[in-house]
Coordinates of C-alpha atoms and ligand atoms in Angstrom, one line a residue:
M151 CA 41.8 82.1 88.8
N152 CA 44.1 79.3 87.6
R153 CA 43.1 76.5 85.1
N154 CA 43.2 73.9 87.9
D155 CA 41.3 75.8 90.5
L156 CA 37.8 75.0 91.3
C157 CA 35.5 77.1 89.1
W158 CA 34.0 80.3 90.5
C159 CA 30.5 79.0 89.6
G160 CA 30.5 76.6 92.5
S161 CA 30.1 73.5 90.3
G162 CA 32.9 71.7 92.0
K163 CA 34.6 71.2 88.7
K164 CA 38.0 72.5 87.7
Y165 CA 38.0 75.9 86.0
K166 CA 39.5 74.5 82.8
H167 CA 36.6 72.0 82.5
C168 CA 34.0 74.6 83.4
H169 CA 33.7 78.3 82.7
L170 CA 37.3 79.0 81.4
A171 CA 36.3 78.9 77.7
M172 CA 33.3 81.1 78.4
D173 CA 35.4 83.7 80.2
E174 CA 38.0 83.7 77.4
R175 CA 35.3 84.3 74.8
I176 CA 33.9 87.2 76.9
K177 CA 37.4 88.6 77.3
E178 CA 38.0 88.6 73.5
M179 CA 34.8 90.5 72.8
K180 CA 34.5 94.2 72.3
F181 CA 31.7 96.0 74.3
D182 CA 30.3 99.1 72.8
F183 CA 29.8 101.5 75.7
F184 CA 27.4 103.7 73.6
K185 CA 25.1 100.8 73.0
G186 CA 25.1 100.0 76.8
Q187 CA 26.8 96.7 76.1
V188 CA 28.0 95.2 79.3
R189 CA 29.4 91.9 80.6
P190 CA 27.1 89.8 82.7
P191 CA 28.2 89.7 86.4
R192 CA 29.3 86.2 87.5
K193 CA 26.7 86.1 90.3
I194 CA 23.9 85.8 87.7
I195 CA 25.4 82.8 86.0
D196 CA 23.9 79.6 87.3
N197 CA 25.6 76.3 87.5
E198 CA 24.1 72.9 86.7
Q199 CA 22.9 72.3 90.3
D200 CA 21.2 75.7 90.3
I201 CA 19.5 75.0 87.0
A202 CA 18.3 71.7 88.3
G203 CA 16.9 73.5 91.3
I204 CA 15.1 76.1 89.2
K205 CA 13.7 73.3 87.0
A206 CA 12.3 71.6 90.1
S207 CA 10.7 74.8 91.2
A208 CA 9.3 75.3 87.7
V209 CA 7.5 71.9 87.8
I210 CA 5.5 73.1 90.8
N211 CA 4.9 76.5 89.3
D212 CA 3.6 75.1 86.0
G213 CA 1.4 72.7 88.0
A214 CA -0.1 75.6 89.8
L215 CA -0.8 77.3 86.5
D216 CA -2.3 74.1 85.1
L217 CA -4.6 74.0 88.1
M218 CA -5.7 77.6 87.4
A219 CA -6.5 76.6 83.8
E220 CA -8.7 73.8 85.2
M221 CA -10.5 75.9 87.7
I222 CA -11.0 79.3 85.9
R223 CA -14.5 80.0 84.8
E224 CA -17.2 82.6 84.6
G225 CA -18.6 83.4 88.1
I226 CA -15.6 82.3 90.1
D227 CA -14.1 84.9 92.5
T228 CA -10.3 85.5 92.2
L229 CA -9.6 84.7 95.9
T230 CA -10.8 81.1 95.4
L231 CA -8.2 80.8 92.6
D232 CA -5.6 82.4 94.9
D233 CA -6.3 80.0 97.7
A234 CA -6.1 77.0 95.4
A235 CA -2.8 78.1 93.9
G236 CA -1.4 78.7 97.4
D237 CA -2.5 75.3 98.6
Y238 CA -1.1 73.6 95.5
I239 CA 2.3 75.2 96.0
T240 CA 2.6 74.5 99.7
S241 CA 1.3 70.9 99.3
H242 CA 4.1 70.3 96.9
G243 CA 6.7 71.6 99.3
G244 CA 7.0 75.1 97.8
V245 CA 6.3 78.6 99.0
S246 CA 4.6 81.4 97.0
A247 CA 7.2 84.0 96.3
C248 CA 4.6 86.8 96.0
L249 CA 3.0 86.3 99.5
N250 CA 4.4 89.0 101.7
Y251 CA 6.8 90.1 99.0
E252 CA 7.3 93.8 99.8
G253 CA 4.0 93.5 101.7
Y254 CA 2.0 91.9 98.8
P255 CA -1.0 90.3 100.5
R256 CA -1.8 87.3 98.3
N257 CA -0.3 84.2 96.7
V258 CA -0.6 85.1 93.1
C259 CA -1.4 88.1 90.9
I260 CA -4.7 88.1 88.9
S261 CA -4.9 91.0 86.4
I262 CA -8.2 91.5 84.5
N263 CA -8.8 93.6 81.3
D264 CA -7.3 97.1 81.9
V265 CA -5.2 95.8 84.8
V266 CA -1.6 95.4 83.4
C267 CA -0.2 93.4 86.3
H268 CA -0.2 92.9 90.1
G269 CA -4.0 92.6 90.4
I270 CA -4.8 91.5 94.0
P271 CA -7.1 88.5 94.2
S272 CA -10.4 89.3 96.1
R273 CA -13.6 87.6 97.2
D274 CA -15.4 90.5 95.5
T275 CA -13.7 90.2 92.1
I276 CA -15.9 87.8 90.1
L277 CA -14.8 86.8 86.6
K278 CA -17.4 87.5 83.9
S279 CA -17.9 86.6 80.3
G280 CA -15.7 88.7 78.0
D281 CA -12.9 89.2 80.6
I282 CA -9.3 88.6 79.6
V283 CA -7.3 87.5 82.7
N284 CA -3.6 87.1 83.5
I285 CA -2.6 84.8 86.4
D286 CA 1.0 85.2 87.4
I287 CA 2.6 82.8 89.8
T288 CA 6.1 82.5 91.3
T289 CA 7.2 79.5 93.3
I290 CA 10.1 79.1 95.7
Y291 CA 11.3 75.5 96.1
N292 CA 14.5 74.6 97.9
G293 CA 15.5 78.3 97.6
Y294 CA 15.0 78.5 93.8
F295 CA 12.5 80.7 92.1
A296 CA 10.4 80.1 88.9
D297 CA 8.1 82.8 87.6
A298 CA 5.5 82.5 84.8
S299 CA 2.0 83.8 83.8
R300 CA -0.7 82.9 81.3
M301 CA -3.7 84.6 79.9
F302 CA -7.2 83.1 80.1
M303 CA -10.3 84.2 78.2
I304 CA -13.7 83.9 80.0
G305 CA -16.8 83.0 78.0
D306 CA -17.4 85.2 74.9
V307 CA -14.4 87.4 74.4
A308 CA -14.6 90.2 71.8
P309 CA -12.4 89.8 68.7
N310 CA -10.2 92.8 69.6
A311 CA -9.5 91.3 73.1
R312 CA -8.8 87.9 71.7
R313 CA -6.4 89.3 69.2
L314 CA -4.6 91.2 71.9
V315 CA -4.1 88.0 73.9
E316 CA -2.9 86.1 70.9
V317 CA -0.5 88.8 69.6
T318 CA 0.9 89.2 73.2
R319 CA 1.7 85.5 73.3
E320 CA 3.4 85.8 70.0
C321 CA 5.4 88.8 71.4
M322 CA 6.6 86.6 74.2
E323 CA 7.5 83.7 71.9
L324 CA 9.4 86.0 69.5
G325 CA 11.2 87.6 72.5
I326 CA 12.2 84.1 73.7
K327 CA 13.5 83.1 70.3
A328 CA 15.7 86.2 70.3
A329 CA 17.3 85.2 73.6
Q330 CA 20.4 83.7 72.0
A331 CA 23.7 83.3 73.8
W332 CA 26.4 85.7 72.6
H333 CA 23.8 88.2 71.5
F334 CA 22.7 91.2 73.6
L335 CA 19.6 91.5 75.8
G336 CA 18.1 94.3 73.7
D337 CA 17.4 91.7 71.0
I338 CA 14.5 90.4 73.2
G339 CA 12.8 93.7 73.5
A340 CA 13.4 94.6 69.9
A341 CA 11.6 91.4 68.8
C342 CA 8.7 91.9 71.3
A343 CA 8.2 95.5 70.3
A344 CA 8.4 95.1 66.6
H345 CA 5.6 92.5 66.7
A346 CA 3.5 94.6 69.0
H347 CA 3.9 97.8 67.0
K348 CA 3.2 96.0 63.7
N349 CA -0.1 95.0 65.2
G350 CA -1.0 98.5 66.4
Y351 CA -0.2 97.9 70.1
S352 CA 2.0 99.6 72.6
V353 CA 4.6 98.1 75.0
V354 CA 4.7 98.9 78.7
T355 CA 8.1 100.2 79.6
D356 CA 7.7 101.0 83.4
L357 CA 7.9 97.3 84.2
G358 CA 9.8 94.4 82.6
G359 CA 11.3 91.0 82.8
H360 CA 14.2 90.2 85.1
G361 CA 16.9 87.7 86.1
V362 CA 15.4 85.0 88.3
G363 CA 16.5 81.8 90.0
K364 CA 18.4 82.4 93.3
Q365 CA 16.3 85.5 93.9
F366 CA 12.9 86.7 92.7
H367 CA 14.0 89.9 90.9
M368 CA 17.7 89.9 89.9
E369 CA 19.8 91.6 87.3
P370 CA 19.3 92.3 84.5
F371 CA 16.1 94.3 83.9
V372 CA 14.7 92.9 80.7
P373 CA 13.0 95.7 78.7
H374 CA 10.3 94.6 76.2
N375 CA 10.9 97.7 74.0
A376 CA 14.6 97.9 73.2
K377 CA 17.1 98.3 70.5
A378 CA 18.8 95.1 69.1
G379 CA 22.4 94.8 70.1
T380 CA 22.1 96.9 73.2
G381 CA 22.4 96.0 76.9
M382 CA 23.9 93.0 78.7
L383 CA 25.5 90.2 76.9
M384 CA 23.5 87.0 77.1
V385 CA 25.6 83.9 78.0
P386 CA 24.8 80.3 78.8
G387 CA 23.6 79.8 82.4
M388 CA 21.6 83.1 82.6
V389 CA 18.0 82.6 83.7
L390 CA 15.6 85.4 82.8
T391 CA 11.9 86.1 82.5
V392 CA 10.4 87.3 79.2
E393 CA 7.0 88.9 80.2
P394 CA 5.8 91.5 77.7
M395 CA 2.9 93.7 78.8
I396 CA 1.1 94.8 75.6
N397 CA -1.6 97.5 75.5
E398 CA -4.3 98.3 73.0
G399 CA -3.9 102.0 73.7
T400 CA -1.3 104.0 75.5
Y401 CA 1.8 102.4 76.9
K402 CA 1.4 104.6 80.0
V403 CA 0.3 102.9 83.3
T404 CA -0.7 104.1 86.7
T405 CA -0.5 102.3 90.1
D406 CA -3.5 102.3 92.3
E407 CA -3.0 104.7 95.2
E408 CA -5.3 102.9 97.5
D409 CA -3.8 99.4 97.4
G410 CA -0.3 100.4 96.2
W411 CA -0.1 97.4 93.8
T412 CA -2.7 97.3 91.0
V413 CA -1.2 98.6 87.8
R414 CA -3.7 99.8 85.2
T415 CA -3.5 101.3 81.7
K416 CA -3.7 105.1 82.0
D417 CA -6.5 105.1 79.3
H418 CA -8.3 102.0 80.7
K419 CA -7.9 100.2 77.5
L420 CA -7.0 96.5 77.5
S421 CA -3.6 95.1 78.4
A422 CA -2.3 91.5 78.1
Q423 CA 0.7 89.7 79.4
W424 CA 2.4 86.3 79.1
E425 CA 5.5 85.3 81.0
S426 CA 8.0 82.5 80.9
T427 CA 11.2 81.8 82.8
I428 CA 13.9 80.8 80.3
L429 CA 17.5 79.6 80.4
I430 CA 20.1 80.8 77.9
T431 CA 22.0 77.8 76.5
E432 CA 24.6 77.4 73.9
N433 CA 21.9 75.9 71.7
G434 CA 19.3 78.6 72.2
P435 CA 16.7 79.4 74.8
E436 CA 15.1 76.7 76.9
V437 CA 11.8 77.4 78.5
L438 CA 11.8 76.4 82.2
S439 CA 8.5 77.6 83.5
H440 CA 5.5 78.6 81.3
Ligands
LIG257 N1 5.4 87.7 89.3 C1 5.7 89.1 89.0 C2 6.8 89.2 88.0 O1 6.6 88.7 87.0 C3 6.0 89.9 90.3 C4 4.8 90.0 91.2 S1 5.3 90.7 92.7 C5 4.0 90.7 93.6 O2 7.8 89.7 88.2 F1 4.3 91.1 94.8 F2 3.1 91.6 93.1 F3 3.4 89.6 93.6
LIG258 CO1 5.6 86.8 87.2
LIG259 CO1 8.5 88.1 86.4

């Protein structure tokens, strides 16, 4: 690509005014094969138009999560929450990314207590005092995806459960802080896991974060238990999720054989998760959906 060609990112700008400097910096870097250090593929670098699209999707996604925060209470069934989230997304011009995703039957995932993720909302699942609940929502708007989840505590929550929810949030926040341009992806998981382990918790490894934006689940896989300095190079324009699943007991999980979706802790101890969609920028991570 020549300096005066239009940039490969699709911005419509000349290469020399767009990604030339970034490409040259990447070219100068040494990648340690033994640490799994790799260059980010161009297809996962978003341009300004893409980022504006993801931000617009994130506004709807965050609005749906805010609605969940208003509605959630002891005694509500999780299908009522699912219906309301779905209606909110469609009435704002979006589509739920989860609905029909690989056959998933609902708009959102609602995961309670020992359910790690992908809990399926149901009329028969009634929230009760003491529950810790994750609601995970992904919106598609104008072809762009935004993905985030929050924890909610119902009524009187035991101190151990409350602490798990709070520490998991801190794990996500520390993971986000570690998402610095020109560092490697493993820094995110190293930060998440150090905080989890220090607090006596384990980190789920079978599932993780992901690139997001033009598709739901894109490269790279974002592990939440990793070594600093390993994996893909993070560069401005990458959009990822940080979504640690942190367990009280074992890190091992099992998927429900009946429904094919619900992921539970193997020992049935508690699990918590928070998720944000973030953008890597030259000046640090920017939270897009939370
Ligand atoms: N939102 C989840 C994630 O964070 C994925 C849910 S897929 C579904 O990646 F099909 F279960 F909805
Ligand atoms: Co999600
Ligand atoms: Co996600």
